[in-house]
CSV table of C-alpha atoms in Angstrom, one decimal:
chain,number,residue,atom,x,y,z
C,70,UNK,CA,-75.3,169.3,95.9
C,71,UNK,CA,-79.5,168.6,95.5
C,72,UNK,CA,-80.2,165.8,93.7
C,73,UNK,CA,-83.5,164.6,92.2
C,74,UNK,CA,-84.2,161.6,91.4
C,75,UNK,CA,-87.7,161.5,90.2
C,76,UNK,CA,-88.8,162.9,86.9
C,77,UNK,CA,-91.3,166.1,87.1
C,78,UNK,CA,-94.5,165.8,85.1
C,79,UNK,CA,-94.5,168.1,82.0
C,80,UNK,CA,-97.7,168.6,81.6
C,81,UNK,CA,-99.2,169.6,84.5
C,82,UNK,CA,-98.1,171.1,87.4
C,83,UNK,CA,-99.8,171.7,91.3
C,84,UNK,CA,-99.4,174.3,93.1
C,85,UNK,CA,-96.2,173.1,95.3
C,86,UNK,CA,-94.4,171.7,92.2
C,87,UNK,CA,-92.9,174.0,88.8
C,88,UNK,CA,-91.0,172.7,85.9
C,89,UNK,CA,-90.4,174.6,82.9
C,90,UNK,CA,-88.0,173.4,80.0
C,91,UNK,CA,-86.1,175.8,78.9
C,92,UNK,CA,-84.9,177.3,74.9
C,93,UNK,CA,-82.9,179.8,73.1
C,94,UNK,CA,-85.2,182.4,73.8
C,95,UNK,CA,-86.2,182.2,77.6
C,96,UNK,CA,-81.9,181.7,78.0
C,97,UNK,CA,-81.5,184.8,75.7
C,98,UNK,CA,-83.9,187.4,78.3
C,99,UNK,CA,-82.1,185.9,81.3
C,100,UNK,CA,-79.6,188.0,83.0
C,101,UNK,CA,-76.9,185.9,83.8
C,102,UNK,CA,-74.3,186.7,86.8
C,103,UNK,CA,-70.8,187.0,87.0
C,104,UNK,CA,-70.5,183.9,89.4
C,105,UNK,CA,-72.7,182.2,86.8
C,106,UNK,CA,-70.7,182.8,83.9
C,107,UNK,CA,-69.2,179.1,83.4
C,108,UNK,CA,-72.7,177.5,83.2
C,109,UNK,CA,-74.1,180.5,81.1
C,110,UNK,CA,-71.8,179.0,78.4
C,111,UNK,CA,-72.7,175.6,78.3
C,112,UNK,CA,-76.4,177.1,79.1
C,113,UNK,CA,-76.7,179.0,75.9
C,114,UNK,CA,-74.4,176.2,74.0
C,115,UNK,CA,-77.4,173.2,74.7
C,116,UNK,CA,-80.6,175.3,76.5
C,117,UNK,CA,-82.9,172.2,75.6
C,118,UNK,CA,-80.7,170.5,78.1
C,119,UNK,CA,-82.0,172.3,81.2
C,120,UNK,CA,-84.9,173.1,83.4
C,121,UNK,CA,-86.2,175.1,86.1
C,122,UNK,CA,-87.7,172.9,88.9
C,123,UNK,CA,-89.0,174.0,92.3
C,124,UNK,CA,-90.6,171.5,94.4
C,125,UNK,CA,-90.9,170.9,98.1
C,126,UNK,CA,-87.7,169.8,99.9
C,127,UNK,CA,-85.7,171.4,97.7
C,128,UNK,CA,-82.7,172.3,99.8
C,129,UNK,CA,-80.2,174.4,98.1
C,130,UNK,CA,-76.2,174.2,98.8
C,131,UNK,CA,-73.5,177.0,98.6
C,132,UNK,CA,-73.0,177.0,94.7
C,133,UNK,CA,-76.2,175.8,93.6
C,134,UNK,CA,-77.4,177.6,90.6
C,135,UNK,CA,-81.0,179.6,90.8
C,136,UNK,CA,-83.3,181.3,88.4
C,137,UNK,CA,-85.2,184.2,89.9
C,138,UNK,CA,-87.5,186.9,90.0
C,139,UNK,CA,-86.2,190.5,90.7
C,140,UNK,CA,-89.2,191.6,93.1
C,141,UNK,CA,-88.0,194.9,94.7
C,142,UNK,CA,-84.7,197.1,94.6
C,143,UNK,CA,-82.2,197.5,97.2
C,144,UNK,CA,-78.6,198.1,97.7
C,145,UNK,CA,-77.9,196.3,94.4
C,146,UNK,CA,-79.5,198.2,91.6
C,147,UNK,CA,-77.3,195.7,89.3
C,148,UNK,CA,-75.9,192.9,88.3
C,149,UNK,CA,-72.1,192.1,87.4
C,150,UNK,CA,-72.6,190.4,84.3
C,151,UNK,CA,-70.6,187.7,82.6
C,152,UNK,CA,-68.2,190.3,81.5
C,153,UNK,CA,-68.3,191.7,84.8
C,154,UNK,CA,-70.8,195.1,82.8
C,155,UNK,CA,-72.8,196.5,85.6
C,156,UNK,CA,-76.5,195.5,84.3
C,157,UNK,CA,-79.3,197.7,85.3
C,158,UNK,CA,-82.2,195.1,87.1
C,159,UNK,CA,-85.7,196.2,86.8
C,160,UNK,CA,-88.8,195.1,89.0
C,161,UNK,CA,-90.0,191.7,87.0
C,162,UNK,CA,-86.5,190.6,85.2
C,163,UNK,CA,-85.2,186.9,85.5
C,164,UNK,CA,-81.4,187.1,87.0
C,165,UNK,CA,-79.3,183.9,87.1
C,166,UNK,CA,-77.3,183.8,90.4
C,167,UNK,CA,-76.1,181.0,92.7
C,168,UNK,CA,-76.8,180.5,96.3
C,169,UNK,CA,-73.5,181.5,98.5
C,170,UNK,CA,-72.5,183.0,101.7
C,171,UNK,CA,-71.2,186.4,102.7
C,172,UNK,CA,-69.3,188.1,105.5
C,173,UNK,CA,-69.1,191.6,104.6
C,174,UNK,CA,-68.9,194.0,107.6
C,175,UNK,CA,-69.6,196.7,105.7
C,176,UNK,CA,-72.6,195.1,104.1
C,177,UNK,CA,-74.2,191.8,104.7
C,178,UNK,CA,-74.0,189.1,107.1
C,179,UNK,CA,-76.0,186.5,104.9
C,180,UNK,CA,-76.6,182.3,104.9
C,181,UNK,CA,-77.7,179.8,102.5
C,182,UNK,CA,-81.4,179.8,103.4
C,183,UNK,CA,-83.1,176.1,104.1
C,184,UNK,CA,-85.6,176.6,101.4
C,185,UNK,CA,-86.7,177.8,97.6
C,186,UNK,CA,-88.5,181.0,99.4
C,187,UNK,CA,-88.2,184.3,98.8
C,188,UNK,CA,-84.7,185.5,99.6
C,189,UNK,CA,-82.3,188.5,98.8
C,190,UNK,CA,-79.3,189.5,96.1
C,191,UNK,CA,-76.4,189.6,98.8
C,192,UNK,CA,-73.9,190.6,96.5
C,193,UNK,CA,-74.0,192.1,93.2
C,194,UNK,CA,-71.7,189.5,91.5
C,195,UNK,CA,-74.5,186.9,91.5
C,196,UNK,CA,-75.2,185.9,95.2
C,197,UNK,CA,-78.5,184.4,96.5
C,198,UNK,CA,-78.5,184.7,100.3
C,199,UNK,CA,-80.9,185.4,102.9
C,200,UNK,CA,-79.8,188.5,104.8
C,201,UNK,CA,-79.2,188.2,108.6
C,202,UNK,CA,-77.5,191.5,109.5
C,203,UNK,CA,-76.4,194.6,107.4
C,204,UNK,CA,-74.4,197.8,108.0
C,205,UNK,CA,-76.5,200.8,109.7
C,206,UNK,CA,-75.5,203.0,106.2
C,207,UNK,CA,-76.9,200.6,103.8
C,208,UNK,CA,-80.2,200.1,101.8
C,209,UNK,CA,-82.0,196.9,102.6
C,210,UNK,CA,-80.9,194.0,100.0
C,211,UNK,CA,-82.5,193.8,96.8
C,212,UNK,CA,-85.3,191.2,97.5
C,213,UNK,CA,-85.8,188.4,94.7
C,214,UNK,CA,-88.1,185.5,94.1
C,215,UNK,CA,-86.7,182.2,93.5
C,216,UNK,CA,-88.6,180.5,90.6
C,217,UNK,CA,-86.4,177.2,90.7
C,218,UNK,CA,-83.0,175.8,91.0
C,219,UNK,CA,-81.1,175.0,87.3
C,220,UNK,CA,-81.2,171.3,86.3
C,221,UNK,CA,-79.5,169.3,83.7
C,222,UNK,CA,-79.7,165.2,83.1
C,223,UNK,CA,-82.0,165.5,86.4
C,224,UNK,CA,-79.6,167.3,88.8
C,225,UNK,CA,-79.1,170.6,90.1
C,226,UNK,CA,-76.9,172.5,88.5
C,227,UNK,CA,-73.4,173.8,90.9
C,228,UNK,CA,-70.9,176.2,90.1
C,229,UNK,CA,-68.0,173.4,90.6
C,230,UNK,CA,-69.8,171.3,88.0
C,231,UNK,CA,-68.8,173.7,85.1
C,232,UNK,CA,-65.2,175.4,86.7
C,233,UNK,CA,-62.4,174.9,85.1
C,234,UNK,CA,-60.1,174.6,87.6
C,235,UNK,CA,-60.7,172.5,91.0
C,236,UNK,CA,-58.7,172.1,94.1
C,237,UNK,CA,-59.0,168.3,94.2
C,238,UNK,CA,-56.9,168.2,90.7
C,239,UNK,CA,-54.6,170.6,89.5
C,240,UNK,CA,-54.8,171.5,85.9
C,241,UNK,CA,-52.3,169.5,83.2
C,242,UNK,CA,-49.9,172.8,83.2
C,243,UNK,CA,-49.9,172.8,87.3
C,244,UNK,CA,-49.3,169.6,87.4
C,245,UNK,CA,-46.4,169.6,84.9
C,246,UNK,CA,-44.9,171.8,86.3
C,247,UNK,CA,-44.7,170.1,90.0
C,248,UNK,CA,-41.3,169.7,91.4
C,249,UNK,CA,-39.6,172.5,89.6
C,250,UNK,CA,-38.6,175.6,91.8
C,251,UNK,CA,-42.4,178.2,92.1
C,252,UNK,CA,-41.6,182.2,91.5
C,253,UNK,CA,-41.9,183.9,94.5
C,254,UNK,CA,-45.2,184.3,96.1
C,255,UNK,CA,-46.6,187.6,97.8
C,256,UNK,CA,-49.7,188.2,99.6
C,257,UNK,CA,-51.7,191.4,100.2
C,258,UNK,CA,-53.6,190.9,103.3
C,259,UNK,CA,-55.6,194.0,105.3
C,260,UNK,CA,-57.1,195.3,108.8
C,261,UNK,CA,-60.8,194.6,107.0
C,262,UNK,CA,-62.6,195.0,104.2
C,263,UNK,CA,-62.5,198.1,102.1
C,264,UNK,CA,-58.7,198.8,103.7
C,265,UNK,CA,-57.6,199.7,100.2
C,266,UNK,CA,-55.9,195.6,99.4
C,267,UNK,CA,-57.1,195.2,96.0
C,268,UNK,CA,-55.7,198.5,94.9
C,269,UNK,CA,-52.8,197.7,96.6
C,270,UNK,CA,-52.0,194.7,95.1
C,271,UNK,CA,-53.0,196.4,91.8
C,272,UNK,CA,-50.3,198.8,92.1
C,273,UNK,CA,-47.9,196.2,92.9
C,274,UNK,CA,-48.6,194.1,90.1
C,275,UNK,CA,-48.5,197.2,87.8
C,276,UNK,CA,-45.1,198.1,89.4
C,277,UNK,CA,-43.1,194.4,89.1
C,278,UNK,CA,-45.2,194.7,85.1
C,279,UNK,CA,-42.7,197.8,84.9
C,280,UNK,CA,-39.8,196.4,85.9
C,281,UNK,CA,-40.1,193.7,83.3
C,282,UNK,CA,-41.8,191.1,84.7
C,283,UNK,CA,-44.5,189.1,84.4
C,284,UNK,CA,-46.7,188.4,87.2
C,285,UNK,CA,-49.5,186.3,87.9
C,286,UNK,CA,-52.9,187.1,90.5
C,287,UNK,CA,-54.8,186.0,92.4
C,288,UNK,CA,-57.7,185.9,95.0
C,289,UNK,CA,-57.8,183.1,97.1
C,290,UNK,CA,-60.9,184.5,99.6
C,291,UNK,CA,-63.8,186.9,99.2
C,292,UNK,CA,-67.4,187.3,97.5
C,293,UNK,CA,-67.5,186.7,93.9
C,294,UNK,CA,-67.3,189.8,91.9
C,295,UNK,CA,-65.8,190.6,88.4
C,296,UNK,CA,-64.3,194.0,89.4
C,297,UNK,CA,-60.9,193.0,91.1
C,298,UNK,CA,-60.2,190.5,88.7
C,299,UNK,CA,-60.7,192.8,85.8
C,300,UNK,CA,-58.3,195.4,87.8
C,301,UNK,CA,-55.4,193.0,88.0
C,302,UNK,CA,-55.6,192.4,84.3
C,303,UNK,CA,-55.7,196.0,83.8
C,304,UNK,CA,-52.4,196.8,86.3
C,305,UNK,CA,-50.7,194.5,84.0
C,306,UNK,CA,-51.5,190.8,85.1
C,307,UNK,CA,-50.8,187.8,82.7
C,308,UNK,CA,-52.7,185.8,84.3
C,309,UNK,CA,-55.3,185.8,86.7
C,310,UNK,CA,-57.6,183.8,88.7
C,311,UNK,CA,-59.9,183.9,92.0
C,312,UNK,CA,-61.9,181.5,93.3
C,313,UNK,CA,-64.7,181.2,91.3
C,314,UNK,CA,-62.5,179.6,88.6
C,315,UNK,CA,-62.6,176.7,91.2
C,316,UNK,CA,-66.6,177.1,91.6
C,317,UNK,CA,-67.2,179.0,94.7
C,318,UNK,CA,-69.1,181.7,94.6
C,319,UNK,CA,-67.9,182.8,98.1
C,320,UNK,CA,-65.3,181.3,100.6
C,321,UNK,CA,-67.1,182.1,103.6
C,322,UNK,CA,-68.6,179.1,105.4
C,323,UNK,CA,-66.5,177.0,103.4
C,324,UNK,CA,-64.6,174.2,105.1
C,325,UNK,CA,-61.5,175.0,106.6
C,326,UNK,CA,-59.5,172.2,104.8
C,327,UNK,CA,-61.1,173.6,101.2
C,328,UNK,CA,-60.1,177.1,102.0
C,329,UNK,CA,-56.5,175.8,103.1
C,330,UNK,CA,-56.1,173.8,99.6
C,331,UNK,CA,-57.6,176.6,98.0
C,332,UNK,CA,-54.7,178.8,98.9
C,333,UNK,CA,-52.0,176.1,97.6
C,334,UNK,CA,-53.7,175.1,94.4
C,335,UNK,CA,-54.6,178.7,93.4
C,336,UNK,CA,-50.3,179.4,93.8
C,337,UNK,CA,-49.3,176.3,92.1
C,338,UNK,CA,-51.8,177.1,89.0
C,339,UNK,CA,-50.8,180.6,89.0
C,340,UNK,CA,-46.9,179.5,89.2
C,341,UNK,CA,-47.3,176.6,86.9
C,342,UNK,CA,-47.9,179.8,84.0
C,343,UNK,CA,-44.7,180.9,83.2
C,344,UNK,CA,-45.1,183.6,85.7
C,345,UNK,CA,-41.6,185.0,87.2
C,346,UNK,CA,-43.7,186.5,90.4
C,347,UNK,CA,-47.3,185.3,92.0
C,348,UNK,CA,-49.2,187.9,93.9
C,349,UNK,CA,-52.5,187.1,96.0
C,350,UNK,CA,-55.4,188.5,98.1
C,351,UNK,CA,-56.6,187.2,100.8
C,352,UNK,CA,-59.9,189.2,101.4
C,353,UNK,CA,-61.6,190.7,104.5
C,354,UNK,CA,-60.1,191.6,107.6
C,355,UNK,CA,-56.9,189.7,109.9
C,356,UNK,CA,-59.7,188.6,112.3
C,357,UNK,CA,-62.1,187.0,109.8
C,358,UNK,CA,-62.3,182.9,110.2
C,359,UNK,CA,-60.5,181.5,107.6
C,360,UNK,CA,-58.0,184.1,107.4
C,361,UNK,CA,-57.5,184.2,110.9
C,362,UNK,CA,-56.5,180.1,110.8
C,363,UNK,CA,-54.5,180.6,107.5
C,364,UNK,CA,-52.2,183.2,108.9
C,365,UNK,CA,-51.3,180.8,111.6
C,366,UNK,CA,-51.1,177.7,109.2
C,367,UNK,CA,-47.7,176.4,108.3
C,368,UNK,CA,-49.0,175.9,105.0
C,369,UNK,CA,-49.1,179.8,104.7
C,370,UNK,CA,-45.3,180.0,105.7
C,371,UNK,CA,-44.6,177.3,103.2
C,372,UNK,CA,-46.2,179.0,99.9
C,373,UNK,CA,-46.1,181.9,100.8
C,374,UNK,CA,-42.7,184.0,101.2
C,375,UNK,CA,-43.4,187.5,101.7
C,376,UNK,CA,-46.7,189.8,103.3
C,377,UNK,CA,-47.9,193.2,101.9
C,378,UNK,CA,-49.8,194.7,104.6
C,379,UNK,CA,-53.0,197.8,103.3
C,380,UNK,CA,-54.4,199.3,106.6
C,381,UNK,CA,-56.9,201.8,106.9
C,382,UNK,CA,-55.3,204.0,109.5
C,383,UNK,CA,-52.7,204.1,111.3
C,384,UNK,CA,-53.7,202.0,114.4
C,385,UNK,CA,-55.1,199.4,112.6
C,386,UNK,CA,-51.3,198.9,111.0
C,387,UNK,CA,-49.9,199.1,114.4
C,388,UNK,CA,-52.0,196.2,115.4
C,389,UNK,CA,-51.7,194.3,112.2
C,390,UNK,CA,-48.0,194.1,112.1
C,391,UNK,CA,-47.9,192.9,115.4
C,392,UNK,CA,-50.2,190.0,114.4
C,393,UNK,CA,-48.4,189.5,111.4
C,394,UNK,CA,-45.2,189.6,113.2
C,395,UNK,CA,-46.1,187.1,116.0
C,396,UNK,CA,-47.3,184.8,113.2
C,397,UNK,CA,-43.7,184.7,112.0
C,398,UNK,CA,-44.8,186.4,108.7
C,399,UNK,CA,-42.1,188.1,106.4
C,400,UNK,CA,-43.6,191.2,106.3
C,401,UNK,CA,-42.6,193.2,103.6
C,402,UNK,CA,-44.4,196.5,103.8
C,403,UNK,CA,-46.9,198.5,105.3
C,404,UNK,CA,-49.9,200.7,102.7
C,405,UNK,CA,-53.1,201.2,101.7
C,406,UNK,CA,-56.0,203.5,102.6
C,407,UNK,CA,-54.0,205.3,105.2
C,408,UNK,CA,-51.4,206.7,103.0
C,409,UNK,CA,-54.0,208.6,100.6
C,410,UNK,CA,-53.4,210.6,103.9
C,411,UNK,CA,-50.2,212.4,105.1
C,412,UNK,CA,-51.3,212.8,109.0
C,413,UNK,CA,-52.3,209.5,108.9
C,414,UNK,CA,-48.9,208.5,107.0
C,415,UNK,CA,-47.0,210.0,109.5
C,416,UNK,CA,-48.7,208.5,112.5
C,417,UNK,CA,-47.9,205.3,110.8
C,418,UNK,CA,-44.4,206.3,109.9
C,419,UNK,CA,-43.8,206.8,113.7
C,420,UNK,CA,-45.3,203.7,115.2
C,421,UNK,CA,-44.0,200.9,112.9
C,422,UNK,CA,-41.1,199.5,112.9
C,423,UNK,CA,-41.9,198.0,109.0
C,424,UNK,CA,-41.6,200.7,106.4
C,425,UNK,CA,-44.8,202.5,105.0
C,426,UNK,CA,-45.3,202.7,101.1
C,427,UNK,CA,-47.7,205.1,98.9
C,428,UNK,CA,-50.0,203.0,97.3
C,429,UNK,CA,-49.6,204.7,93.8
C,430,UNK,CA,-45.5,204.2,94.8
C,431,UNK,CA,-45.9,200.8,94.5
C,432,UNK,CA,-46.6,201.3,90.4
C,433,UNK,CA,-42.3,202.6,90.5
C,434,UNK,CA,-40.8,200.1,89.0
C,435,UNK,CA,-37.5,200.3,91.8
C,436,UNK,CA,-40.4,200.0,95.0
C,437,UNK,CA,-42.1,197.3,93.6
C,438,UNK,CA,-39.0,195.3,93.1
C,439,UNK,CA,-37.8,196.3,96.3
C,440,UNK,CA,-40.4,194.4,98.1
C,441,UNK,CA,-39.3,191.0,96.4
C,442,UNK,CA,-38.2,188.1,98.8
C,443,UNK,CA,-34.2,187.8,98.5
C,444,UNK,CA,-32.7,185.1,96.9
C-alpha cells in the first residue's frame, strides 16, 4: 500500500501535482462501486477526512482506492453500486473504484498499471485495470481518467483498511468457535468461467434451504461483483460472504499463500455462524493458477469434504472429473450448463462414471441432500 509522507500544498497546485479536499457534496455526486462499498461508509460518515491526491510516483497497489473520470463507454455501460443496482455511467461522471487484477477469458486479461494514467473499468463491480488482452466478441473496456488515489490521515486509502473480515485474524465468532466439529463443507468448482457454477451452487443452497437447513456461502476466488452474492442470499443463504469482505477486490495475482488462507478462513467464518452446511465457489476454470494449486493442496482435502462439479459440455466434464479424481477429490456430482441440454446430458450420462444432475434438480429438497458427505 502507497504511502505519502509529505503534506500537499492547498493552495496551489502545478501541473504534475492535484489535491482536492473533499465534502458532503463532492462525496454525494460520486458514484461509488460495489468493491468500494466499505470505504463509501466511512467516506460519507467523515468526508472532511479525505482527499484526492495525484502526484508523480504515485504507484498504485491491487486494492488501492481511485477517484476517476468516466471518459468514453465500453463494454461496461455501468457500474455495480454499493447495493450491487446496476448504475448507468455517463461521459464526464466521477466513479469510485479500486485498482485490481482480472483473468477473465471471456473478457479481460488486465494488470495493475505502474502509474496514475489513463486506464480502463475492467470489471463492472468497481475494477481499475489496464487492459492487456480481451475476447474477439467484446467491446473495448470503458476507458476512465484517473484524477487521484483516496487519502485519509495522509495515506492511500485500500480496500483491506476498511474490511471487516481479514485472513490474518478471524473474527470473535470464528474464533470462538475453534476446536468444535465445522458443518460440512462443499465446493462448486467448473471447466471455466461462465460453466453455469454460480447457478449451480445457487440451486444447491436453495435445495439443502428446502430440506430444512441452514446453509452458509461463499466465494473464495473471482472478480468483485455484487450479483452472485445477492443470488446466494436469494436461493436461501443465511449467510454470505466472498472475498471482498476480506478486501480484495480480485484474487488474481494475489499470493499463493493469501489465496490458500483465504480458502480456510472464509470456511471457518462461514462455519463459525451457526450454519449446519457451508457451500463455496471457487471461480474460473480447473486450469486457472490459484485454482489449479488449491485443487492439489492438502489444505483443500482438509476443509473441504465433498466437490460439485458445473461443466459446460460434456467433454469438458469428462476431463474435469478425471482431474478432480486424480486429485483425490470426493466428487459428488456432475451439472451445470450442459444439462440445460438433453444431447448434451446424455453424452455426459454416457461418459462419466460420477452421476449427472439438472441444475434446477438440485433446488429438490431429496437431491440436494443426497449430495451431502456421509457421516
Amino acid at each position: 500500500m502507497a504511502v505519502i509522507t509529505n503534506e500537499f500544498p492547498r493552495t496551489q497546485f502545478d501541473e504534475e501535482a492535484f489535491f482536492q479536499r473533499l465534502d458532503a457534496k463532492a462525496v454525494s455526486r460520486l458514484r461509488t462501486a460495489y468493491t468500494t462499498r466499505f470505504v463509501d461508509a466511512a467516506l460519507r460518515e467523515a468526508p472532511q477526512e479525505f482527499s484526492i491526491v495525484k502526484a508523480p510516483g504515485m504507484v498504485p497497489q491491487a486494492g488501492d482506492v481511485v477517484i476517476a473520470r468516466v471518459v468514453e463507454l465500453g463494454k461496461h455501460t455501468k457500474l455495480q453500486s454499493v447495493h450491487s443496482r446496476r448504475q448507468r455511467m455517463f461521459p464526464g461522471q466521477k466513479i469510485m473504484v479500486a485498482y485490481g487484477n482480472r483473468y477473465a477469458p471471456d473478457q479481460f486479461l488486465a494488470h495493475v498499471p505502474q502509474d496514475l494514467g489513463p486506464c480502463q473499468l475492467a470489471a463492472g463491480g468497481g475494477l481499475a485495470s489496464s487492459v492487456e488482452e480481451q475476447h474477439d466478441s467484446i467491446d473495448q473496456a470503458t476507458q476512465i481518467a484517473p484524477l487521484g488515489l483516496l487519502m485519509r490521515n495522509n495515506q492511500v486509502v485500500n480496500l483491506g483498511d476498511y474490511a471487516p473480515l481479514s485472513i490474518e485474524k478471524l473474527s470473535a465468532q470464528a474464533t470462538a468457535a475453534q476446536g468444535s466439529v465445522r458443518p460440512p463443507v462443499i465446493a462448486v468448482l467448473g471447466t471455466s468461467m461462465n460453466s453455469g457454477k454460480t447457478t449451480t451452487l445457487a440451486c444447491l443452497v436453495n435445495g439443502l434451504t428446502n430440506a430444512g437447513l441452514d446453509v452458509a456461502a461463499g466465494k473464495a476466488t473471482g472478480t468483485g461483483a455484487g450479483n452472485d452474492p445477492d443470488l446466494f442470499e436469494d436461493a436461501g443463504a443465511v449467510s454470505v460472504r466472498d472475498f471482498t469482505d476480506f478486501g480484495y477486490p480480485t484474487t488474481y495475482r494475489l499470493e499463493y499463500e493469501t489465496i490458500r488462507q483465504m480458502l480456510v478462513s472464509m470456511i471457518q467464518e462461514q462455519s463459525a455462524t451457526g450454519a449446519q452446511v457451508v457451500v463455496i465457489e471457487i471461480a474460473d476454470g480447473l486450469f486457472q493458477g490459484e485454482t489449479g494449486r488449491l485443487l492439489n493442496d492438502p489444505i483443500f482435502n482438509q476443509y473441504v469434504d465433498r466437490v460439485l462439479f458445473s461443466a459446460q459440455d460434456a467433454l469438458g466434464a469428462v476431463a474435469g472429473e478425471q482431474i478432480l479424481l486424480n486429485a483425490g477429490l470426493d466428487l459428488a456430482a456432475v451439472s451445470g450448463i450442459l444439462t440445460a441440454s438433453p444431447l448434451s446430458l446424455r453424452e455426459a450420462r454416457g461418459q462419466l462414471r460420477t452421476q449427472v444432475i439438472s441444475t434446477y434438480d438440485l433446488c429438490e429438497a431429496d437431491t440436494a441432500l443426497s449430495l451431502l458427505p456421509q457421516a
